[in-house]
mmCIF file of C-alpha atoms and ligand atoms in Angstrom:
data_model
loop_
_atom_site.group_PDB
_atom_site.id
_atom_site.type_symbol
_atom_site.label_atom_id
_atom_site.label_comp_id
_atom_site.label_asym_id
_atom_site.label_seq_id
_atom_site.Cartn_x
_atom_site.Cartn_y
_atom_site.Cartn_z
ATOM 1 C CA UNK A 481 5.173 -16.218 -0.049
ATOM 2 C CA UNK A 482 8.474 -14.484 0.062
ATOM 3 C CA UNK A 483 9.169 -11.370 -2.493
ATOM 4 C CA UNK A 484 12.007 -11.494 -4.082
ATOM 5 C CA UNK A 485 12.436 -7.209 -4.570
ATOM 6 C CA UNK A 486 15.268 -7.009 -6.665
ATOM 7 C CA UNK A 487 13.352 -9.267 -9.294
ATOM 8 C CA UNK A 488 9.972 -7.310 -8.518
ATOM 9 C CA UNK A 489 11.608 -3.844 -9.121
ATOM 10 C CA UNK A 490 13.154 -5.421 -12.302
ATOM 11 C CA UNK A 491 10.222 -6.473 -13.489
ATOM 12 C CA UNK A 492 8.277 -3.112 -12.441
ATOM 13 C CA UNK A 493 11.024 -1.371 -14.623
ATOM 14 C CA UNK A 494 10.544 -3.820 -17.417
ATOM 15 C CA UNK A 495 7.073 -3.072 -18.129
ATOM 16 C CA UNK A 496 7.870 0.571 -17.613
ATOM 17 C CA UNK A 497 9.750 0.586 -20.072
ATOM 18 C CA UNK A 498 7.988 -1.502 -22.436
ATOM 19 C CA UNK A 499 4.910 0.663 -21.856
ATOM 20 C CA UNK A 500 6.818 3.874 -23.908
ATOM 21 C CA UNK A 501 8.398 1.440 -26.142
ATOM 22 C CA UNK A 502 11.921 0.392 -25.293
ATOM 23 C CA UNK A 503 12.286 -3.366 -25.502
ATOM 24 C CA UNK A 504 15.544 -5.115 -23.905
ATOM 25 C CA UNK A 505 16.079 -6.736 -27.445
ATOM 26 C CA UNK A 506 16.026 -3.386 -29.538
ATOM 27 C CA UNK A 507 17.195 -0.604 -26.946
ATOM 28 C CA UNK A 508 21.665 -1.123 -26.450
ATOM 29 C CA UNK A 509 20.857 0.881 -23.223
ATOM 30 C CA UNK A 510 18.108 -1.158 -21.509
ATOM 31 C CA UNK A 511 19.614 -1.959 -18.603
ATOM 32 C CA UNK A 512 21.243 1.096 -18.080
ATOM 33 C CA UNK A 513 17.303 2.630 -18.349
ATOM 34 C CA UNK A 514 16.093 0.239 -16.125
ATOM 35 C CA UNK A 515 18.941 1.028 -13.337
ATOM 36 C CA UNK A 516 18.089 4.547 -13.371
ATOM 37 C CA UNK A 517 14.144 3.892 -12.992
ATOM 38 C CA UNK A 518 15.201 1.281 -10.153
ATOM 39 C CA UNK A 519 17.557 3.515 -8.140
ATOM 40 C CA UNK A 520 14.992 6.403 -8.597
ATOM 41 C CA UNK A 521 12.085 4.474 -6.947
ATOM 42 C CA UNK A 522 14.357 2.948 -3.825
ATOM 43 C CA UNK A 523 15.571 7.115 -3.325
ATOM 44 C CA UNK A 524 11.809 7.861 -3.160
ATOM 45 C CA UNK A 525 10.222 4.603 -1.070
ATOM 46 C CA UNK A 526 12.046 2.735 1.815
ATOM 47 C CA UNK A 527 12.732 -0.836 1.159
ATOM 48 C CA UNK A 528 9.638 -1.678 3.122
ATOM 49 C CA UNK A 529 7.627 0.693 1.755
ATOM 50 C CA UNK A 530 8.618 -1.001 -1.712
ATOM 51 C CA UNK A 531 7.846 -4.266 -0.599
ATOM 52 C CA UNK A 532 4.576 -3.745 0.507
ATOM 53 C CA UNK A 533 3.758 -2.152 -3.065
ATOM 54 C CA UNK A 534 4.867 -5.416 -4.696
ATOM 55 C CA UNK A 535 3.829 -7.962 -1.751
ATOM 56 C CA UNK A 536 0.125 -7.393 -2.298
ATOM 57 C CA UNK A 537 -1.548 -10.073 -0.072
ATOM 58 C CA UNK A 538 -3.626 -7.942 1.753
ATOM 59 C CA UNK A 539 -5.054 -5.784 -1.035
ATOM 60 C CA UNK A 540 -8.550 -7.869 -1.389
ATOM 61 C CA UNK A 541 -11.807 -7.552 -0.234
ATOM 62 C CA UNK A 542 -12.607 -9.522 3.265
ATOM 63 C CA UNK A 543 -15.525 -11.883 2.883
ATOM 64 C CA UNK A 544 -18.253 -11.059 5.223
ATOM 65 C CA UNK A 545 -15.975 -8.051 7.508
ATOM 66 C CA UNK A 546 -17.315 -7.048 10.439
ATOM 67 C CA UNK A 547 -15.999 -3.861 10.339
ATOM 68 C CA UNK A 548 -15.845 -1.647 6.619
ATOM 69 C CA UNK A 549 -15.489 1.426 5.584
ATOM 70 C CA UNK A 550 -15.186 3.663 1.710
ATOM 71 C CA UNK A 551 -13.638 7.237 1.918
ATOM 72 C CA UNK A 552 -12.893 9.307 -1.214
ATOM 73 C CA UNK A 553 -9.947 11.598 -0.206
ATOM 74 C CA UNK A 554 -9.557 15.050 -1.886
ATOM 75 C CA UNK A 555 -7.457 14.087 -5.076
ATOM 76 C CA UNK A 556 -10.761 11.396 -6.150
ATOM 77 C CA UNK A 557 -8.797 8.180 -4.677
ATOM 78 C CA UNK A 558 -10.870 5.517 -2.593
ATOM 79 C CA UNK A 559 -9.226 3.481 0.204
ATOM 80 C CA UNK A 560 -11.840 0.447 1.664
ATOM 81 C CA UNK A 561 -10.991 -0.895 4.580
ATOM 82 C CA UNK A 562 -12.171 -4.714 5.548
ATOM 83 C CA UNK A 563 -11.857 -6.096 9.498
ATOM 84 C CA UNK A 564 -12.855 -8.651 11.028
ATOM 85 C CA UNK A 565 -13.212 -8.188 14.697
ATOM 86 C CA UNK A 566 -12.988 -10.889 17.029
ATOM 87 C CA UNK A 567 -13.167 -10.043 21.241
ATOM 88 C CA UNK A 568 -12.438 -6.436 21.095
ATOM 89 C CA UNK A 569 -9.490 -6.907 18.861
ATOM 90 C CA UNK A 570 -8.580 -6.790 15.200
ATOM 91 C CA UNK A 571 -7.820 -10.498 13.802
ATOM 92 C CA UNK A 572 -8.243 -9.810 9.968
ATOM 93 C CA UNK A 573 -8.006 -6.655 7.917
ATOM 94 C CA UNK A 574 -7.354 -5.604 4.645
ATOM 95 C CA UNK A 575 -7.586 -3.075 2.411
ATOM 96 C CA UNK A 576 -8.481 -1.934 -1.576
ATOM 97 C CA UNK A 577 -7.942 1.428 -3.575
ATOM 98 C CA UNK A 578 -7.945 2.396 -7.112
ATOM 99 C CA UNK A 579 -5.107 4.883 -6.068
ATOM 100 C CA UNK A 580 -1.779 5.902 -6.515
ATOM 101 C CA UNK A 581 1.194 3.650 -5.594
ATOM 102 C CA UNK A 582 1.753 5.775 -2.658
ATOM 103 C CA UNK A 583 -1.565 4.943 -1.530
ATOM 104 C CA UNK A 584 -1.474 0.844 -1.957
ATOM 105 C CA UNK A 585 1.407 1.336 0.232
ATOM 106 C CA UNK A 586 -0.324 3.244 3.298
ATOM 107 C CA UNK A 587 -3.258 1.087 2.699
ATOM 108 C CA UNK A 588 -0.960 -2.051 2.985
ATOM 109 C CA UNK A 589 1.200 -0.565 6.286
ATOM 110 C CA UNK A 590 -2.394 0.686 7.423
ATOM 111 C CA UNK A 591 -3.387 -3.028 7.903
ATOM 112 C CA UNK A 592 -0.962 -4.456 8.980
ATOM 113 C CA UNK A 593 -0.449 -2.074 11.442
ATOM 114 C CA UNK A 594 -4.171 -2.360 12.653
ATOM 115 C CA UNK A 595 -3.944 -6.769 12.423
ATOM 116 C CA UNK A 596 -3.560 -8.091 15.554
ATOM 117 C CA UNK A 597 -4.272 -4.655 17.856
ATOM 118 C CA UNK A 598 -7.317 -3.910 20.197
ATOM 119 C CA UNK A 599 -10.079 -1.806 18.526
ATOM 120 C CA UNK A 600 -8.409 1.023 21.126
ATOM 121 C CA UNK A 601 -4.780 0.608 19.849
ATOM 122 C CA UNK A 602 -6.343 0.251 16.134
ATOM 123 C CA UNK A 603 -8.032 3.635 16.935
ATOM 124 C CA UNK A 604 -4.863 5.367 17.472
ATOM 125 C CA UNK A 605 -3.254 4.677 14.160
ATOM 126 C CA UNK A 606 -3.146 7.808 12.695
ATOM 127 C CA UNK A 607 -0.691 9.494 9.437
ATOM 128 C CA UNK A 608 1.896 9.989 11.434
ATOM 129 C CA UNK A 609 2.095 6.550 13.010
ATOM 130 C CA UNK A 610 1.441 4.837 9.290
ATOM 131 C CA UNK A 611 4.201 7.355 7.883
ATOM 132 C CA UNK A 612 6.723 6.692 10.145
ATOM 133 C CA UNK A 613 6.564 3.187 9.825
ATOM 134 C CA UNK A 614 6.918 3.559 6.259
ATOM 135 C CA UNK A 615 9.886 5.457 6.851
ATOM 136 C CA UNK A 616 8.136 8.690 5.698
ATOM 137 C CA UNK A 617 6.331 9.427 2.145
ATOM 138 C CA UNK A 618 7.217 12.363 -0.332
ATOM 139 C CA UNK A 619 5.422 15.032 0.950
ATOM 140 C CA UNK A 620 3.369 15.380 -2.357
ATOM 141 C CA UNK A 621 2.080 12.000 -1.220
ATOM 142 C CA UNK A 622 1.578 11.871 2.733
ATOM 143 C CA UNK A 623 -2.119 12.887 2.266
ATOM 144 C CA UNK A 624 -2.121 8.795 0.882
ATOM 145 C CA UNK A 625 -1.123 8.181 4.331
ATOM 146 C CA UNK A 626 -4.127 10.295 5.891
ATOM 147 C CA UNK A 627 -6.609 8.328 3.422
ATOM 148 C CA UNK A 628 -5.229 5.331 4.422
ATOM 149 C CA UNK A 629 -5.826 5.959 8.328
ATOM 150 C CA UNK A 630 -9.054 7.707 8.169
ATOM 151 C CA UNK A 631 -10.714 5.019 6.033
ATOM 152 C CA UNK A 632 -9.145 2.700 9.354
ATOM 153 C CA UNK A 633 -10.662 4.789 11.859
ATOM 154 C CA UNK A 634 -14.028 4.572 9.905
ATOM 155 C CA UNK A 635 -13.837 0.510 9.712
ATOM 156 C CA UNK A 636 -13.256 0.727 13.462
ATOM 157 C CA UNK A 637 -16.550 2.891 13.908
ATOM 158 C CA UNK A 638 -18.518 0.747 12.045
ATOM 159 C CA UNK A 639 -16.994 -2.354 14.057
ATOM 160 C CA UNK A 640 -18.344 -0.639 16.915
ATOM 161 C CA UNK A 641 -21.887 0.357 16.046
ATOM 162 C CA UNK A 642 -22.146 -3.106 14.809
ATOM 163 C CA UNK A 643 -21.345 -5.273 18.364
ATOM 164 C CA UNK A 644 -23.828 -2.651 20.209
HETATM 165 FE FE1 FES B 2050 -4.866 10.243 -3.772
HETATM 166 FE FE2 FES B 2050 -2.598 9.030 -3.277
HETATM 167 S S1 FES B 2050 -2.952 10.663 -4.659
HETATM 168 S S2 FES B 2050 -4.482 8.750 -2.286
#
């Protein structure tokens, strides 16, 4: 399915705001709120980055992976990793956290990045690779990034002690 962004960051905004309280119906300055919120998350993410946050097909569990992995990174935040590896190469994958936005989005880029690749390419994705195709993080939250490709590399271990 398509996303539609502009509605997607509306509606993020939307229940932003609702959650402290200002309602379109009662606030005069609504939109004007919701601009500001809008333009303030499309400074900090690229538009791809963004997307992936909203877009979030691949944020499931894989039934029956043949490759998984569960890392806790240092701020308490757990990235899984699900493949399924077919021939030497990655034909499924997909990821879950109970982390930070920042972090849905590496996990997101991290599988799509790895889909389609040979466990060898797969093993190269590392934070730089998954940050520069996100068109780079705030540096608070590249560590997201490194969570997101070590919990890959795992997966790919566990791919390969499983077809030995
Ligand atoms: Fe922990 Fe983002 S803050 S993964």
């Amino acid at each position: 399915m398509l996303l539609d962004l502009a509605k997607a960051l509306k509606d993020w905004a939307t229940e932003n705001l609702e959650n402290i309280g200002v309602y379109k119906d009662k606030s005069p300055k609504f939109e004007e709120f919701q601009q500001k919120l809008i333009e303030g998350l499309k400074k900090t993410y690229s538009e791809e980055a963004l997307s992936l946050f909203f877009n979030r097909t691949n944020m499931r569990p894989l039934p029956s992976p043949n490759g998984f992995a569960k890392l806790t990174g240092p701020c308490g935040d757990t990235m899984q990793i699900y493949l399924k590896v077919e021939n030497g190469g990655v034909t499924e994958a997909s990821f879950d956290t109970d982390g930070c936005m920042p972090s849905i989005i590496s996990g997101a880029m991290v599988v799509q990045l790895a889909r389609g690749k040979s466990l060898n390419e797969a093993q190269q994705i590392d934070q730089d690779t998954v940050l520069k195709a996100l068109g780079g993080l705030p540096d608070e939250s590249t560590h997201c990034a490194l969570l997101a490709a070590n919990t890959l590399k795992e997966a790919i271990k566990d791919a390969l002690s499983r077809s030995q």
